[in-house]
Amino acid sequence: MKITIVRPGDLGAAEIARWRELQRTEPDLGNPFLSPEFTLGVGRFRDTVRVAVAEDGGEVAAFFPHERGPLGIGHPVGFGLTDLQGIVAPADLRLDARALLRACGLGVWDFDHLIARQLPFAPYHRVRRVEPVMDLGAGFAAFEEEMRRAAPKTHRTIRYKERKLGRDVGEVRYEFASSDPADLTRLMAWKSGQYTRTGRTDRFARPWIVDLVRHFHETGFGVLSVLRAGDEPVSAHFGLRDGTVMAGWFPAYDTRFARYSPGMIGHLRLAAGCAAAGITEIAMGRGGKEFKEGFKGREIVIAEGRVARPTAGAGLHWVRATPLNRARGAVLDDPRLYRHADRVLKTYARMRGRTR
């Protein structure tokens, strides 16, 4: 098998067409994070992005998008921002993962949201988890009816708070796809505030991420949805769309309206908007499991782990990253630990705020 390493912008029209063909024919590859648009977009702002193009018998058999850092340490494209990762290839492709890394000039490839069924990386899984998916294939009415049956308390709470929001503030309206840059600026400000309040790293403090999100919004790959009550913007969501699949990405809300659970109202309205726009599923990503249980229709099995070759860079990466990854994984897998860690981070954020 011949493997060629290229920059995303060097991919030709035939290669992009083949990439999309593979996405259409393989389960779960249709996710926006695995689309050429995502890799091309990140490649505009990150010079470290590369794509390994594997050819077999004169035909492209696989695409392996990745980022190459110092000392040959590799990550999925947009690592830390993506909720699904992997190689774009037929499910039965047999490719030696370490040989692939050697061709890419990588000593290690670290992953945390890998499609678990992919054969080349199966020996390197450290742990498997699941990501919830909203199933809108039968339309919104069927989705809501199933939610009403499976999570009646959650559904009743959302609808009650939606009515109360309308009575207290103004008529509740939902715009599925806003093209207004001001709406996007507001969402990023809300999200930055949330990161600060909860002690998380503010992703929008990184200029390249701001530029990336604006690029996806301008090109239509990103869909910005806004919930309003009267004239007041209450919550918003920025997701990525690839055909009939949406990947949830950045939800946020105005804390003045927190008592109305605007995020949950927004998610239900997002489901309705997606169904009306021909989207059949919304990948919700990992984390916040209790909130997402009421919305999910199925799950994607994902894996966390690393592929490594015997290099100095791989050894250094193991020392630095492995203990932290294991601790994070333990927290995500245990709801009690997750809640405790969340409280600790919020307390830290409040203390940090008082000392400024």
CSV table of C-alpha atoms in Angstrom, one decimal:
chain,number,residue,atom,x,y,z
A,1,MET,CA,0.0,0.0,0.0
A,2,LYS,CA,1.4,3.4,-1.0
A,3,ILE,CA,1.0,6.2,1.5
A,4,THR,CA,1.5,9.9,0.6
A,5,ILE,CA,1.5,12.8,3.0
A,6,VAL,CA,-0.1,16.0,1.8
A,7,ARG,CA,-1.4,19.3,3.2
A,8,PRO,CA,-5.2,19.5,3.2
A,9,GLY,CA,-5.1,22.3,0.6
A,10,ASP,CA,-3.2,20.0,-1.8
A,11,LEU,CA,-6.0,17.5,-2.1
A,12,GLY,CA,-7.5,17.5,-5.5
A,13,ALA,CA,-11.2,17.4,-6.5
A,14,ALA,CA,-11.1,13.6,-7.2
A,15,GLU,CA,-9.6,13.0,-3.8
A,16,ILE,CA,-12.2,15.1,-2.0
A,17,ALA,CA,-14.9,13.2,-4.0
A,18,ARG,CA,-13.4,9.9,-2.9
A,19,TRP,CA,-13.3,11.1,0.7
A,20,ARG,CA,-17.0,11.9,0.6
A,21,GLU,CA,-17.8,8.6,-1.1
A,22,LEU,CA,-16.2,6.7,1.8
A,23,GLN,CA,-18.2,8.8,4.3
A,24,ARG,CA,-21.5,7.9,2.5
A,25,THR,CA,-20.8,4.2,2.5
A,26,GLU,CA,-19.5,3.6,6.0
A,27,PRO,CA,-21.5,3.9,9.3
A,28,ASP,CA,-20.6,6.9,11.5
A,29,LEU,CA,-18.1,8.3,9.0
A,30,GLY,CA,-20.7,10.9,8.0
A,31,ASN,CA,-20.0,12.9,11.1
A,32,PRO,CA,-18.9,16.5,10.4
A,33,PHE,CA,-15.7,16.1,12.4
A,34,LEU,CA,-14.6,13.4,9.9
A,35,SER,CA,-15.5,15.4,6.8
A,36,PRO,CA,-13.0,17.0,4.4
A,37,GLU,CA,-14.5,20.4,5.3
A,38,PHE,CA,-13.4,20.1,8.9
A,39,THR,CA,-9.9,19.1,8.0
A,40,LEU,CA,-9.6,21.8,5.3
A,41,GLY,CA,-11.0,24.4,7.7
A,42,VAL,CA,-8.6,23.6,10.6
A,43,GLY,CA,-5.8,23.4,8.0
A,44,ARG,CA,-6.4,27.1,7.1
A,45,PHE,CA,-5.4,28.1,10.6
A,46,ARG,CA,-3.1,25.3,11.8
A,47,ASP,CA,0.1,24.7,9.8
A,48,THR,CA,0.5,21.3,11.5
A,49,VAL,CA,-2.4,19.6,9.8
A,50,ARG,CA,-1.6,16.8,7.3
A,51,VAL,CA,-3.5,14.1,5.5
A,52,ALA,CA,-2.1,10.6,4.8
A,53,VAL,CA,-3.5,9.3,1.5
A,54,ALA,CA,-3.3,5.5,1.3
A,55,GLU,CA,-3.6,4.0,-2.2
A,56,ASP,CA,-4.1,0.3,-3.0
A,57,GLY,CA,-4.1,-0.9,-6.6
A,58,GLY,CA,-4.2,2.6,-7.9
A,59,GLU,CA,-7.3,3.6,-5.9
A,60,VAL,CA,-7.5,5.7,-2.8
A,61,ALA,CA,-8.3,3.3,0.0
A,62,ALA,CA,-8.1,5.6,3.0
A,63,PHE,CA,-7.5,9.1,4.3
A,64,PHE,CA,-5.9,9.7,7.7
A,65,PRO,CA,-6.2,13.4,8.8
A,66,HIS,CA,-3.9,14.3,11.7
A,67,GLU,CA,-1.8,17.0,13.3
A,68,ARG,CA,2.0,16.6,13.7
A,69,GLY,CA,3.5,18.3,16.7
A,70,PRO,CA,7.1,18.6,18.0
A,71,LEU,CA,9.1,15.4,18.4
A,72,GLY,CA,6.7,13.5,16.2
A,73,ILE,CA,3.8,13.6,18.6
A,74,GLY,CA,0.5,13.4,16.7
A,75,HIS,CA,-3.1,14.1,17.4
A,76,PRO,CA,-6.4,14.0,15.5
A,77,VAL,CA,-7.2,17.2,13.6
A,78,GLY,CA,-8.5,19.9,16.0
A,79,PHE,CA,-7.6,17.7,19.0
A,80,GLY,CA,-9.6,18.9,22.1
A,81,LEU,CA,-12.4,20.3,19.8
A,82,THR,CA,-13.6,17.0,18.2
A,83,ASP,CA,-16.1,14.5,19.4
A,84,LEU,CA,-15.3,11.9,16.8
A,85,GLN,CA,-12.0,10.8,15.3
A,86,GLY,CA,-10.6,8.2,13.1
A,87,ILE,CA,-9.4,7.1,9.7
A,88,VAL,CA,-11.7,7.6,6.7
A,89,ALA,CA,-11.7,4.1,5.2
A,90,PRO,CA,-13.8,1.0,4.6
A,91,ALA,CA,-14.6,-0.8,7.9
A,92,ASP,CA,-12.7,-3.9,6.8
A,93,LEU,CA,-9.5,-2.1,5.9
A,94,ARG,CA,-6.5,-3.8,7.3
A,95,LEU,CA,-3.7,-1.4,7.7
A,96,ASP,CA,-0.8,-1.6,10.2
A,97,ALA,CA,-1.2,1.4,12.5
A,98,ARG,CA,2.5,1.7,13.4
A,99,ALA,CA,3.5,1.5,9.7
A,100,LEU,CA,1.0,4.3,9.1
A,101,LEU,CA,2.6,6.4,11.8
A,102,ARG,CA,6.0,5.7,10.3
A,103,ALA,CA,4.9,7.0,7.0
A,104,CYS,CA,3.4,10.1,8.6
A,105,GLY,CA,6.7,10.8,10.5
A,106,LEU,CA,4.9,10.3,13.9
A,107,GLY,CA,6.2,8.6,17.0
A,108,VAL,CA,2.8,8.5,18.7
A,109,TRP,CA,-0.8,9.2,17.8
A,110,ASP,CA,-3.0,10.0,20.8
A,111,PHE,CA,-6.8,9.7,20.5
A,112,ASP,CA,-9.8,10.1,22.8
A,113,HIS,CA,-12.9,10.0,20.6
A,114,LEU,CA,-12.0,7.3,18.1
A,115,ILE,CA,-14.6,5.2,16.3
A,116,ALA,CA,-14.1,2.0,18.2
A,117,ARG,CA,-14.9,-0.4,15.4
A,118,GLN,CA,-11.9,0.7,13.2
A,119,LEU,CA,-9.6,-2.3,12.9
A,120,PRO,CA,-6.2,-0.6,12.5
A,121,PHE,CA,-6.4,1.0,16.0
A,122,ALA,CA,-8.3,-1.8,17.8
A,123,PRO,CA,-5.2,-3.2,19.6
A,124,TYR,CA,-4.4,0.2,21.0
A,125,HIS,CA,-7.6,1.0,22.9
A,126,ARG,CA,-7.2,1.7,26.5
A,127,VAL,CA,-10.8,2.2,27.3
A,128,ARG,CA,-14.1,2.3,25.5
A,129,ARG,CA,-17.1,4.6,26.1
A,130,VAL,CA,-20.2,5.7,24.3
A,131,GLU,CA,-21.4,9.0,22.8
A,132,PRO,CA,-25.2,9.7,22.7
A,133,VAL,CA,-26.9,10.5,19.4
A,134,MET,CA,-30.4,12.1,18.9
A,135,ASP,CA,-32.3,10.0,16.3
A,136,LEU,CA,-34.5,12.2,14.1
A,137,GLY,CA,-34.9,9.7,11.3
A,138,ALA,CA,-38.6,9.3,11.8
A,139,GLY,CA,-39.2,13.1,12.2
A,140,PHE,CA,-39.5,15.4,15.2
A,141,ALA,CA,-43.0,14.3,16.2
A,142,ALA,CA,-41.8,10.7,16.6
A,143,PHE,CA,-38.7,11.8,18.4
A,144,GLU,CA,-40.6,13.9,20.9
A,145,GLU,CA,-43.1,11.1,21.5
A,146,GLU,CA,-40.3,8.7,22.2
A,147,MET,CA,-38.7,11.2,24.6
A,148,ARG,CA,-42.0,11.7,26.3
A,149,ARG,CA,-42.2,7.9,26.9
A,150,ALA,CA,-38.5,7.4,27.8
A,151,ALA,CA,-37.9,10.5,29.9
A,152,PRO,CA,-41.3,11.9,30.8
A,153,LYS,CA,-40.0,14.1,33.7
A,154,THR,CA,-37.3,15.7,31.5
A,155,HIS,CA,-39.8,16.4,28.7
A,156,ARG,CA,-42.4,17.9,31.1
A,157,THR,CA,-39.8,20.1,32.7
A,158,ILE,CA,-38.6,21.5,29.4
A,159,ARG,CA,-42.1,22.3,28.1
A,160,TYR,CA,-43.1,23.8,31.5
A,161,LYS,CA,-40.1,26.1,31.6
A,162,GLU,CA,-40.5,27.0,27.9
A,163,ARG,CA,-44.1,28.2,28.7
A,164,LYS,CA,-42.9,30.1,31.8
A,165,LEU,CA,-40.2,31.8,29.8
A,166,GLY,CA,-42.8,32.9,27.3
A,167,ARG,CA,-45.1,34.3,30.0
A,168,ASP,CA,-42.3,36.0,31.9
A,169,VAL,CA,-40.1,37.4,29.2
A,170,GLY,CA,-41.9,37.3,25.8
A,171,GLU,CA,-42.9,35.0,23.0
A,172,VAL,CA,-40.4,32.2,22.5
A,173,ARG,CA,-39.0,32.1,19.0
A,174,TYR,CA,-36.3,29.9,17.5
A,175,GLU,CA,-34.1,30.7,14.5
A,176,PHE,CA,-32.5,27.5,13.2
A,177,ALA,CA,-29.8,29.2,11.0
A,178,SER,CA,-28.7,32.7,11.8
A,179,SER,CA,-26.2,34.4,9.5
A,180,ASP,CA,-25.7,37.4,11.8
A,181,PRO,CA,-22.1,37.7,12.9
A,182,ALA,CA,-23.3,39.5,16.0
A,183,ASP,CA,-25.2,36.4,17.1
A,184,LEU,CA,-22.0,34.4,16.8
A,185,THR,CA,-20.0,37.0,18.8
A,186,ARG,CA,-22.6,36.9,21.5
A,187,LEU,CA,-22.5,33.1,21.7
A,188,MET,CA,-18.7,33.1,22.0
A,189,ALA,CA,-18.9,35.7,24.8
A,190,TRP,CA,-21.5,33.6,26.7
A,191,LYS,CA,-19.3,30.5,26.2
A,192,SER,CA,-16.2,32.2,27.4
A,193,GLY,CA,-18.1,33.3,30.5
A,194,GLN,CA,-19.2,29.7,31.1
A,195,TYR,CA,-15.6,28.4,30.8
A,196,THR,CA,-14.5,31.1,33.4
A,197,ARG,CA,-17.3,30.3,35.8
A,198,THR,CA,-16.6,26.6,35.7
A,199,GLY,CA,-12.8,26.7,35.9
A,200,ARG,CA,-12.3,25.3,32.4
A,201,THR,CA,-9.8,26.5,29.8
A,202,ASP,CA,-11.4,29.2,27.6
A,203,ARG,CA,-11.2,27.9,24.1
A,204,PHE,CA,-12.2,31.3,22.7
A,205,ALA,CA,-9.1,32.9,24.2
A,206,ARG,CA,-7.2,31.2,21.3
A,207,PRO,CA,-7.5,33.4,18.2
A,208,TRP,CA,-7.2,30.5,15.8
A,209,ILE,CA,-10.3,28.9,17.3
A,210,VAL,CA,-12.3,32.1,17.0
A,211,ASP,CA,-11.2,32.4,13.4
A,212,LEU,CA,-12.1,28.8,12.7
A,213,VAL,CA,-15.6,29.2,14.1
A,214,ARG,CA,-16.1,32.4,12.1
A,215,HIS,CA,-14.9,30.6,9.0
A,216,PHE,CA,-17.3,27.7,9.4
A,217,HIS,CA,-20.2,30.1,10.1
A,218,GLU,CA,-19.4,32.2,7.0
A,219,THR,CA,-19.1,29.1,4.7
A,220,GLY,CA,-22.3,27.5,6.0
A,221,PHE,CA,-20.5,24.4,7.3
A,222,GLY,CA,-21.4,25.7,10.8
A,223,VAL,CA,-25.1,26.3,11.8
A,224,LEU,CA,-25.8,28.9,14.4
A,225,SER,CA,-29.2,28.5,16.1
A,226,VAL,CA,-30.7,31.1,18.4
A,227,LEU,CA,-33.5,30.9,21.0
A,228,ARG,CA,-35.2,34.2,21.8
A,229,ALA,CA,-37.9,35.3,24.2
A,230,GLY,CA,-39.5,38.5,22.9
A,231,ASP,CA,-36.5,40.6,21.8
A,232,GLU,CA,-34.1,38.9,24.2
A,233,PRO,CA,-31.6,36.3,22.9
A,234,VAL,CA,-31.7,33.6,25.6
A,235,SER,CA,-29.5,30.8,24.3
A,236,ALA,CA,-27.6,29.7,21.2
A,237,HIS,CA,-26.0,26.7,19.7
A,238,PHE,CA,-23.2,26.4,17.1
A,239,GLY,CA,-23.0,23.0,15.4
A,240,LEU,CA,-21.4,21.5,12.3
A,241,ARG,CA,-23.5,20.0,9.5
A,242,ASP,CA,-22.5,17.4,7.0
A,243,GLY,CA,-25.5,16.3,4.9
A,244,THR,CA,-28.0,14.7,7.2
A,245,VAL,CA,-25.8,14.7,10.3
A,246,MET,CA,-25.2,17.5,12.8
A,247,ALA,CA,-22.5,17.5,15.4
A,248,GLY,CA,-23.3,19.5,18.5
A,249,TRP,CA,-20.4,21.8,19.3
A,250,PHE,CA,-20.8,25.0,21.3
A,251,PRO,CA,-24.1,25.5,23.2
A,252,ALA,CA,-24.3,28.6,25.5
A,253,TYR,CA,-26.9,30.8,27.2
A,254,ASP,CA,-27.4,34.1,28.9
A,255,THR,CA,-27.1,33.4,32.7
A,256,ARG,CA,-29.9,35.9,33.4
A,257,PHE,CA,-32.3,33.3,32.2
A,258,ALA,CA,-30.7,30.3,33.9
A,259,ARG,CA,-33.8,29.4,35.9
A,260,TYR,CA,-35.6,28.6,32.7
A,261,SER,CA,-33.1,25.9,31.7
A,262,PRO,CA,-32.6,27.7,28.3
A,263,GLY,CA,-30.0,25.1,27.2
A,264,MET,CA,-32.5,22.2,27.5
A,265,ILE,CA,-35.2,24.3,25.8
A,266,GLY,CA,-32.7,25.1,23.0
A,267,HIS,CA,-31.8,21.4,22.5
A,268,LEU,CA,-35.4,20.4,22.0
A,269,ARG,CA,-36.0,23.3,19.6
A,270,LEU,CA,-32.7,22.4,17.9
A,271,ALA,CA,-34.1,18.8,17.3
A,272,ALA,CA,-37.2,20.3,15.8
A,273,GLY,CA,-35.2,22.7,13.5
A,274,CYS,CA,-32.9,19.9,12.4
A,275,ALA,CA,-35.7,17.5,11.6
A,276,ALA,CA,-37.4,20.3,9.5
A,277,ALA,CA,-34.0,20.9,7.7
A,278,GLY,CA,-33.6,17.2,6.7
A,279,ILE,CA,-31.1,16.3,9.4
A,280,THR,CA,-31.7,12.8,10.7
A,281,GLU,CA,-29.4,12.7,13.7
A,282,ILE,CA,-27.5,15.0,16.1
A,283,ALA,CA,-24.3,13.6,17.6
A,284,MET,CA,-24.2,15.1,21.1
A,285,GLY,CA,-20.6,14.2,22.1
A,286,ARG,CA,-19.2,13.0,25.4
A,287,GLY,CA,-19.8,14.6,28.8
A,288,GLY,CA,-22.9,15.8,30.6
A,289,LYS,CA,-24.3,12.3,30.5
A,290,GLU,CA,-27.3,12.9,32.8
A,291,PHE,CA,-28.6,15.8,30.7
A,292,LYS,CA,-28.2,13.9,27.4
A,293,GLU,CA,-29.9,10.7,28.5
A,294,GLY,CA,-33.3,12.1,27.9
A,295,PHE,CA,-32.5,13.0,24.3
A,296,LYS,CA,-30.5,10.0,23.0
A,297,GLY,CA,-31.8,7.5,20.5
A,298,ARG,CA,-28.7,5.5,20.0
A,299,GLU,CA,-25.0,5.5,20.9
A,300,ILE,CA,-21.7,5.4,19.1
A,301,VAL,CA,-18.9,3.4,20.7
A,302,ILE,CA,-15.7,5.4,21.0
A,303,ALA,CA,-12.3,4.5,22.3
A,304,GLU,CA,-9.4,6.3,24.0
A,305,GLY,CA,-5.8,5.3,23.7
A,306,ARG,CA,-2.5,5.8,21.8
A,307,VAL,CA,-0.5,4.2,19.1
A,308,ALA,CA,3.2,4.5,19.7
A,309,ARG,CA,6.5,3.5,18.1
A,310,PRO,CA,9.7,3.2,20.0
A,311,THR,CA,10.9,6.8,19.8
A,312,ALA,CA,12.1,9.4,22.3
A,313,GLY,CA,9.1,11.6,21.6
A,314,ALA,CA,6.7,8.8,22.3
A,315,GLY,CA,8.3,8.1,25.6
A,316,LEU,CA,8.2,11.7,26.7
A,317,HIS,CA,4.5,11.9,25.6
A,318,TRP,CA,3.7,8.8,27.7
A,319,VAL,CA,5.3,10.4,30.9
A,320,ARG,CA,3.4,13.7,30.4
A,321,ALA,CA,0.0,12.6,29.1
A,322,THR,CA,-0.9,9.1,30.4
A,323,PRO,CA,-1.5,9.8,34.1
A,324,LEU,CA,-3.6,12.9,33.2
A,325,ASN,CA,-5.6,11.0,30.6
A,326,ARG,CA,-6.4,8.1,33.1
A,327,ALA,CA,-7.5,10.6,35.7
A,328,ARG,CA,-9.8,12.4,33.3
A,329,GLY,CA,-11.2,9.2,32.0
A,330,ALA,CA,-12.0,8.0,35.6
A,331,VAL,CA,-13.9,11.2,36.3
A,332,LEU,CA,-15.9,11.1,33.0
A,333,ASP,CA,-16.9,7.4,33.7
A,334,ASP,CA,-18.2,8.0,37.2
A,335,PRO,CA,-21.1,10.4,37.6
A,336,ARG,CA,-20.3,11.0,41.3
A,337,LEU,CA,-16.7,11.9,40.5
A,338,TYR,CA,-17.9,14.1,37.6
A,339,ARG,CA,-20.2,16.1,39.8
A,340,HIS,CA,-17.5,16.4,42.5
A,341,ALA,CA,-14.9,17.5,40.0
A,342,ASP,CA,-17.3,20.0,38.5
A,343,ARG,CA,-17.9,21.5,42.0
A,344,VAL,CA,-14.2,21.7,42.6
A,345,LEU,CA,-13.6,23.5,39.3
A,346,LYS,CA,-16.4,26.0,40.0
A,347,THR,CA,-15.1,26.7,43.5
A,348,TYR,CA,-11.6,27.3,42.1
A,349,ALA,CA,-13.1,29.7,39.5
A,350,ARG,CA,-14.9,31.7,42.1
A,351,MET,CA,-11.7,31.9,44.3
A,352,ARG,CA,-9.6,32.9,41.3
A,353,GLY,CA,-12.2,35.6,40.5
A,354,ARG,CA,-12.0,37.1,44.0
A,355,THR,CA,-8.2,37.4,43.8
A,356,ARG,CA,-8.1,39.4,40.6
